Short mmCIF file of C-alpha atoms in Angstrom, two decimals:
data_model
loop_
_atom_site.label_atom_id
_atom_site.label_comp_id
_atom_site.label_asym_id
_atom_site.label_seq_id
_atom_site.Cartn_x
_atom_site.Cartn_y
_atom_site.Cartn_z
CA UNK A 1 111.91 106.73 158.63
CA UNK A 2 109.68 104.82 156.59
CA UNK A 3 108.18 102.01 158.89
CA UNK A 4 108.62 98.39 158.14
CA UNK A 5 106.03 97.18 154.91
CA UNK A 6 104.34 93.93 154.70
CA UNK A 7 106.43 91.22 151.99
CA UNK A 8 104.37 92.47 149.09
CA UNK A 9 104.46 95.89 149.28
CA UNK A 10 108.44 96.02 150.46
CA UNK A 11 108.93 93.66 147.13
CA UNK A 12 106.77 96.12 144.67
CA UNK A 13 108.12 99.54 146.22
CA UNK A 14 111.93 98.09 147.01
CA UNK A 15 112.49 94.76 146.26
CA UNK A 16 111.38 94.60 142.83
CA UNK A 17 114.20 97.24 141.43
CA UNK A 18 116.45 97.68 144.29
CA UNK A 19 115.58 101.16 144.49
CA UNK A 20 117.50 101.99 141.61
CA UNK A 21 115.94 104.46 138.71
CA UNK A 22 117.27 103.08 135.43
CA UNK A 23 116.34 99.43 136.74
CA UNK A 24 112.78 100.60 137.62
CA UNK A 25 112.63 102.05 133.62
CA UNK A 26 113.77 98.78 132.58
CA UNK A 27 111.06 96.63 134.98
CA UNK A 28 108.54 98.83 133.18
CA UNK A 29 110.07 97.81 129.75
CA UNK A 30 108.26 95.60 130.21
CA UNK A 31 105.00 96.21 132.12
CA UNK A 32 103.85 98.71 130.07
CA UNK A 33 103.04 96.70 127.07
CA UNK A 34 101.07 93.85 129.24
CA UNK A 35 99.33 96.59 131.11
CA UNK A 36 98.19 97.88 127.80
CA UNK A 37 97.04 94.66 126.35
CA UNK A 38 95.08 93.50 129.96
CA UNK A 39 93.25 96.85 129.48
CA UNK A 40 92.91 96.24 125.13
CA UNK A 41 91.33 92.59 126.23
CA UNK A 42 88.97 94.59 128.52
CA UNK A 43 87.21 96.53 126.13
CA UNK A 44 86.43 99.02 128.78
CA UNK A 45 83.41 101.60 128.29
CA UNK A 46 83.11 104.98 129.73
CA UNK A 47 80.94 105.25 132.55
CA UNK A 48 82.26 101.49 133.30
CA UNK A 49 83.50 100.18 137.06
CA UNK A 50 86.63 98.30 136.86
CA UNK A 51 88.01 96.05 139.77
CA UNK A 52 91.95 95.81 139.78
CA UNK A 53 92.26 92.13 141.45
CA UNK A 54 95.86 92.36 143.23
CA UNK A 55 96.54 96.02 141.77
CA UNK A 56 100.16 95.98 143.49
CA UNK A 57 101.35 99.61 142.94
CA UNK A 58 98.71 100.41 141.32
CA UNK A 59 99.71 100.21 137.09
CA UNK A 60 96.47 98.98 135.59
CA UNK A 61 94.31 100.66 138.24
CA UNK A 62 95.63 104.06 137.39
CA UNK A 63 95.70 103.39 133.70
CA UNK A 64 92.21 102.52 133.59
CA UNK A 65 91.16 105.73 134.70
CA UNK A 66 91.18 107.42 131.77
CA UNK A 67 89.38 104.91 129.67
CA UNK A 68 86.28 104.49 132.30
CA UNK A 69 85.95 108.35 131.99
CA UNK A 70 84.62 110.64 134.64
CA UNK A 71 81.62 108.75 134.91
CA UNK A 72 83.45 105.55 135.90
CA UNK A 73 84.97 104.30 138.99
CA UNK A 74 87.99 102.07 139.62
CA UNK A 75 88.22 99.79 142.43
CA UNK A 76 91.96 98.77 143.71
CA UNK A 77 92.20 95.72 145.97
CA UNK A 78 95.06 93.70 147.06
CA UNK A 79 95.85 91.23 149.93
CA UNK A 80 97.97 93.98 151.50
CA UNK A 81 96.94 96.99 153.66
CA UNK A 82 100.26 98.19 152.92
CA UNK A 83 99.93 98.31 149.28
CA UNK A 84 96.10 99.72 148.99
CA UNK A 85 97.49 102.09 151.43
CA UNK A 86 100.48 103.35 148.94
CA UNK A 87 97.51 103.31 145.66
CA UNK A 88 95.21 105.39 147.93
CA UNK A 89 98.20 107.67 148.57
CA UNK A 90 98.88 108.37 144.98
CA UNK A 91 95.20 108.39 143.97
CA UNK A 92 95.48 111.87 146.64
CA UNK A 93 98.37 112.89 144.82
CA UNK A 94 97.08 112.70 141.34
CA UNK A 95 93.65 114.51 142.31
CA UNK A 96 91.70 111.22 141.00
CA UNK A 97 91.16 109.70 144.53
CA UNK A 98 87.66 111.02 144.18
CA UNK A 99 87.06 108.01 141.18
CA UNK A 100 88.60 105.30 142.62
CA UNK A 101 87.97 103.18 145.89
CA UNK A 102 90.02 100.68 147.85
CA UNK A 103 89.53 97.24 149.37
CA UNK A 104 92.15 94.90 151.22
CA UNK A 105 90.79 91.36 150.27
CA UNK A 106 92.15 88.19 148.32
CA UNK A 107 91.58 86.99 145.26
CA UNK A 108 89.70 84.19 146.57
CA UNK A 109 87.44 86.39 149.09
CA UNK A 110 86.69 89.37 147.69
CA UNK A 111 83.80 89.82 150.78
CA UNK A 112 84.10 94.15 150.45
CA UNK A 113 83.17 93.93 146.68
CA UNK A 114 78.82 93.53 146.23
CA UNK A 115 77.80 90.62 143.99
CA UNK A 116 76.70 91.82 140.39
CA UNK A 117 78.62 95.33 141.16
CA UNK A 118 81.62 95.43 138.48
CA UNK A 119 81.55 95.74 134.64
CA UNK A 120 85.21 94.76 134.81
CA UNK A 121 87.67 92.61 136.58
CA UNK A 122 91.73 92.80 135.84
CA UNK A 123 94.41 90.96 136.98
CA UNK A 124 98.40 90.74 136.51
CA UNK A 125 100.69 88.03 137.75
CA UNK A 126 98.20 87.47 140.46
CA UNK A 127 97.27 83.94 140.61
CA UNK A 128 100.72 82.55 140.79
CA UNK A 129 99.99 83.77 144.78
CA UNK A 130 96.90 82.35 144.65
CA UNK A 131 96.06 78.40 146.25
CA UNK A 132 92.58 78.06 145.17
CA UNK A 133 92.76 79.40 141.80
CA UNK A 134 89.01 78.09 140.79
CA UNK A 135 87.72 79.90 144.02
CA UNK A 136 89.05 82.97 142.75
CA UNK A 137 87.14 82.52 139.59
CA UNK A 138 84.09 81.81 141.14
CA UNK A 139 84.70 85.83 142.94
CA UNK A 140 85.39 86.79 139.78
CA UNK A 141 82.48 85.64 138.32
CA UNK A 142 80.33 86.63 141.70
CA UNK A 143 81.29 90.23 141.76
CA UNK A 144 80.61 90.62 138.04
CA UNK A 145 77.44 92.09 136.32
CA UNK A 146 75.97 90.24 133.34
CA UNK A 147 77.71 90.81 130.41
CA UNK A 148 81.00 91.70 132.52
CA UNK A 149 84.48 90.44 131.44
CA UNK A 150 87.51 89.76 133.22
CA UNK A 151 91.05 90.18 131.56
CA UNK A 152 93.91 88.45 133.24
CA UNK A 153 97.48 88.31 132.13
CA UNK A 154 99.72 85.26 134.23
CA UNK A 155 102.71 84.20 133.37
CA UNK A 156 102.93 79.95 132.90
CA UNK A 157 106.10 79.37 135.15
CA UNK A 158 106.57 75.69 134.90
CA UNK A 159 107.14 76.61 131.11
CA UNK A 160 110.69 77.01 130.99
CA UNK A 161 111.71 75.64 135.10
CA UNK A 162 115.14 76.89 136.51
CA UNK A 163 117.89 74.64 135.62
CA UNK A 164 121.31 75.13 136.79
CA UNK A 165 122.71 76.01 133.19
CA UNK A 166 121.33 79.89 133.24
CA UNK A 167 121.30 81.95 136.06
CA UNK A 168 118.80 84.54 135.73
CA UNK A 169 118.69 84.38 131.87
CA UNK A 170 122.68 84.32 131.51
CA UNK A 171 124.66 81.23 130.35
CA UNK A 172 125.67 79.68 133.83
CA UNK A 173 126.99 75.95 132.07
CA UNK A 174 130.32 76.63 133.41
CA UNK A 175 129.56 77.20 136.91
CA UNK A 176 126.23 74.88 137.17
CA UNK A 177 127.37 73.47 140.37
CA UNK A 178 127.52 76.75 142.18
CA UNK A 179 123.97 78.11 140.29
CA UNK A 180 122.73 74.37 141.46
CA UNK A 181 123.15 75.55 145.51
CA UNK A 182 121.73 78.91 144.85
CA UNK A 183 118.55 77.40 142.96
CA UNK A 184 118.57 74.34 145.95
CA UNK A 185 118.87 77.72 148.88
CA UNK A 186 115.67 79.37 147.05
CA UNK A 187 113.89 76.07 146.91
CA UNK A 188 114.12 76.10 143.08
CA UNK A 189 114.32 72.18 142.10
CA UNK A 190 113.70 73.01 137.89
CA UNK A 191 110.19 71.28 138.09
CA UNK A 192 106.73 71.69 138.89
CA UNK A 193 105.66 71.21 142.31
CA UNK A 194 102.12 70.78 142.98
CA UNK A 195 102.30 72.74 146.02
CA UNK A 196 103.42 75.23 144.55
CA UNK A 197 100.84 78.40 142.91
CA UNK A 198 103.92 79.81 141.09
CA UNK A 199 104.37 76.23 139.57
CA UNK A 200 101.09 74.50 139.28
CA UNK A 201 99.08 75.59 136.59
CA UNK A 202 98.88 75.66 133.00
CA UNK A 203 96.90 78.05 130.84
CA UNK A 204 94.56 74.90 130.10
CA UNK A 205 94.20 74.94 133.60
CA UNK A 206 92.64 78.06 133.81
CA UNK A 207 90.16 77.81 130.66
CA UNK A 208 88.93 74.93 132.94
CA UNK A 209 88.80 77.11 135.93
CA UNK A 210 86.97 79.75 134.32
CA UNK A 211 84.30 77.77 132.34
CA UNK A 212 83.79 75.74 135.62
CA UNK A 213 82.95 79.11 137.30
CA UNK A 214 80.31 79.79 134.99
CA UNK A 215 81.70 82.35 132.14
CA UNK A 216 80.36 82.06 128.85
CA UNK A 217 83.04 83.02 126.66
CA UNK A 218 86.41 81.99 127.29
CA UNK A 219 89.43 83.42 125.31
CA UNK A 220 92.80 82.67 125.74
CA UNK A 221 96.44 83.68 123.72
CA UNK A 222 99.67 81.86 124.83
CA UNK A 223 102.57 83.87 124.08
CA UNK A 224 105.97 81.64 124.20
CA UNK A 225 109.35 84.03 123.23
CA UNK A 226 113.03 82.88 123.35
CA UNK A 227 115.36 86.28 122.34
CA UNK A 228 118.45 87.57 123.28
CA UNK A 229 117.91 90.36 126.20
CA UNK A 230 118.07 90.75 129.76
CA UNK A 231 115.31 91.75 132.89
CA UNK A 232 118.35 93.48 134.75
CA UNK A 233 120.79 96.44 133.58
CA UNK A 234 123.85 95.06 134.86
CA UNK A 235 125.33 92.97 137.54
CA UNK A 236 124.79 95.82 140.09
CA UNK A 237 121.36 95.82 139.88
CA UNK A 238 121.34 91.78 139.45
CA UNK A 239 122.38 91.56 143.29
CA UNK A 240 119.87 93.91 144.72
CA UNK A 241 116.48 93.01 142.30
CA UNK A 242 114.62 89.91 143.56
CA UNK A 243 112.13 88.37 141.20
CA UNK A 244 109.57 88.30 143.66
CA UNK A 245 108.06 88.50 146.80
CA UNK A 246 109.12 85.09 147.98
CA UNK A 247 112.29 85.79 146.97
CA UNK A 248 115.56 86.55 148.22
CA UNK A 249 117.57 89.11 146.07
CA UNK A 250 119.82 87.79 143.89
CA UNK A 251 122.67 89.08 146.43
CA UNK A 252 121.58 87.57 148.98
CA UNK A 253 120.98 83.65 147.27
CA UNK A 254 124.50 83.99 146.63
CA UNK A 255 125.76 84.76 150.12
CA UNK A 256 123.60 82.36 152.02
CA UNK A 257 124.11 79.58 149.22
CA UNK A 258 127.92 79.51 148.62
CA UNK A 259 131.35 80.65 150.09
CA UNK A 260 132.98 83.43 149.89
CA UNK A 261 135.18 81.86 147.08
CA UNK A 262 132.25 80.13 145.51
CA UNK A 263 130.77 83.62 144.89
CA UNK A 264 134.36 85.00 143.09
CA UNK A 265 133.95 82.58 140.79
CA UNK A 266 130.24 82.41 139.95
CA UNK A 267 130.74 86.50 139.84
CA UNK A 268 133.81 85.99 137.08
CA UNK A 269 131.42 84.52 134.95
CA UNK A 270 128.16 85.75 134.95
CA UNK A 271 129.14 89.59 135.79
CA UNK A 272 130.95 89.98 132.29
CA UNK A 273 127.61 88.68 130.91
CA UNK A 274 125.17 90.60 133.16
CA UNK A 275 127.27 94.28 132.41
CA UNK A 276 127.12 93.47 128.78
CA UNK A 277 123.60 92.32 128.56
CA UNK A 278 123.88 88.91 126.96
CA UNK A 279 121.69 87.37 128.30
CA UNK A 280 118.70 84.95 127.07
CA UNK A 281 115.33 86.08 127.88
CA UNK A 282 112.50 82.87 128.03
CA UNK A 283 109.02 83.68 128.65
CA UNK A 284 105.79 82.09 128.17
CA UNK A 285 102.76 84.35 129.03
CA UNK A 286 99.04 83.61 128.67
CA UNK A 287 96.02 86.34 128.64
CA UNK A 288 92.45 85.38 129.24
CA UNK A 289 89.35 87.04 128.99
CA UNK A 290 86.32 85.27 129.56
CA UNK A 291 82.78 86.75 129.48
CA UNK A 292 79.97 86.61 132.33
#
């Protein structure tokens, strides 16, 4: 029996796709293409040592390998022993453990990692965790060589704030009184808190951080989309997927936020929705590189 896992890696191995195989395909939908672009904004060289900052399971780290060559190194680090533990576990499995090392630190103390040591630092959807976002900039900057660049995709979560008329990305107008108790159980109130890392930051924000940390060049793209799609296969995999670690699943919002007829009739709706995916999908993502 697999012993218990800390919240991030039980939300990255479990949480994040319910276990299920066709949601997990449709999760990396759409990681694939942002892990491609973080690693395009890198402009990696062979023989190059690349620091994954919060590497979670592991999808830039691994995909860097080939581009840093033989001669190159990857570093994985995350704030859980649980989750270095799984990437070091795979790195075995794939016979490349040999090229990579592993670190359990925090973006905003990356002690293990030697000043002027990396070429390259990455990061996805990691400093929505993080409190002191300029502190992790200043690591950034600390553990980088001259010349090095860091590539960072986060998405800007105060763009489009919960409201009670979609639920998840479906059209929830009809039963915005029952999506209004689920969003008040999670501690969603629709606005940004400033208390809040998920909530309080902009991608202006984060030019500021970086240039304040002493990079050079800053770059930045905003990308804001509003199409017709859906994160989750079907109203199945809804229940069990949470969105992340501080999360409940969506299954389990509903049952500690409303009754047991509550739930019928949120389910009436938004099931019929969720199994034929029409759903909205709202995003508003920003990647960064900045130069040392």
């Amino acid at each position: 029996m697999e012993r218990d896992l800390d919240k991030w890696a039980s939300w990255l191995l479990h949480g994040r796709d319910g276990d299920d195989p066709e949601q997990r395909e449709k999760v990396l939908e759409h990681l694939l293409p942002i892990r491609d672009r973080v690693l395009d904004g890198a402009r990696i060289q062979p023989g190059e040592h690349l620091l994954d900052v919060g590497s979670g399971d592991g999808l830039i780290a691994f995909g860097a390998l080939d581009l840093v060559g033989p001669e190159g190194a990857v570093t994985v680090s995350d704030v859980s022993a649980d989750v270095v533990e799984h990437s070091r576990s795979v790195g075995d499995k794939l016979g490349v453990g040999s090229r990579m090392s592993f670190a359990v630190a925090n973006a905003e103390d990356l002690g293990p990692i030697e000043s002027g040591s990396i070429d390259v630092v990455t990061t996805r959807s990691v400093l929505i965790y993080v409190a002191d976002k300029q502190q992790a900039f200043r690591e950034f900057h600390r553990v980088l060589r001259p010349g090095g660049r860091v590539s960072i995709f986060e998405p800007i979560n105060n763009y489009f704030p919960d409201t009670p008329n979609e639920f998840w990305g479906f059209d929830s107008q009809a039963v915005s009184d029952l999506v209004a108790k689920v969003w008040a159980y999670e501690g969603w109130e629709g606005s940004a808190d400033a208390t809040d890392p998920m909530m309080n930051f902009t991608e202006k924000d984060l030019v500021a951080y970086a240039e304040a940390a002493g990079f050079s060049e800053v770059h930045v793209d905003l990308l804001v989309d509003v199409e017709p799609g859906t994160w989750v296969v079907d109203w199945e995999r809804l229940l069990n997927t949470s969105p992340n670690p501080n999360a409940h699943t969506a299954g389990e919002a509903i049952q500690g936020a409303l009754t047991d007829d509550e739930a019928a009739r949120l389910e009436s709706h938004i099931r019929p929705l969720a199994d034929a995916g029409h759903g909205i999908l709202r995003s508003a993502f920003m990647y960064l590189v900045a130069v040392k």
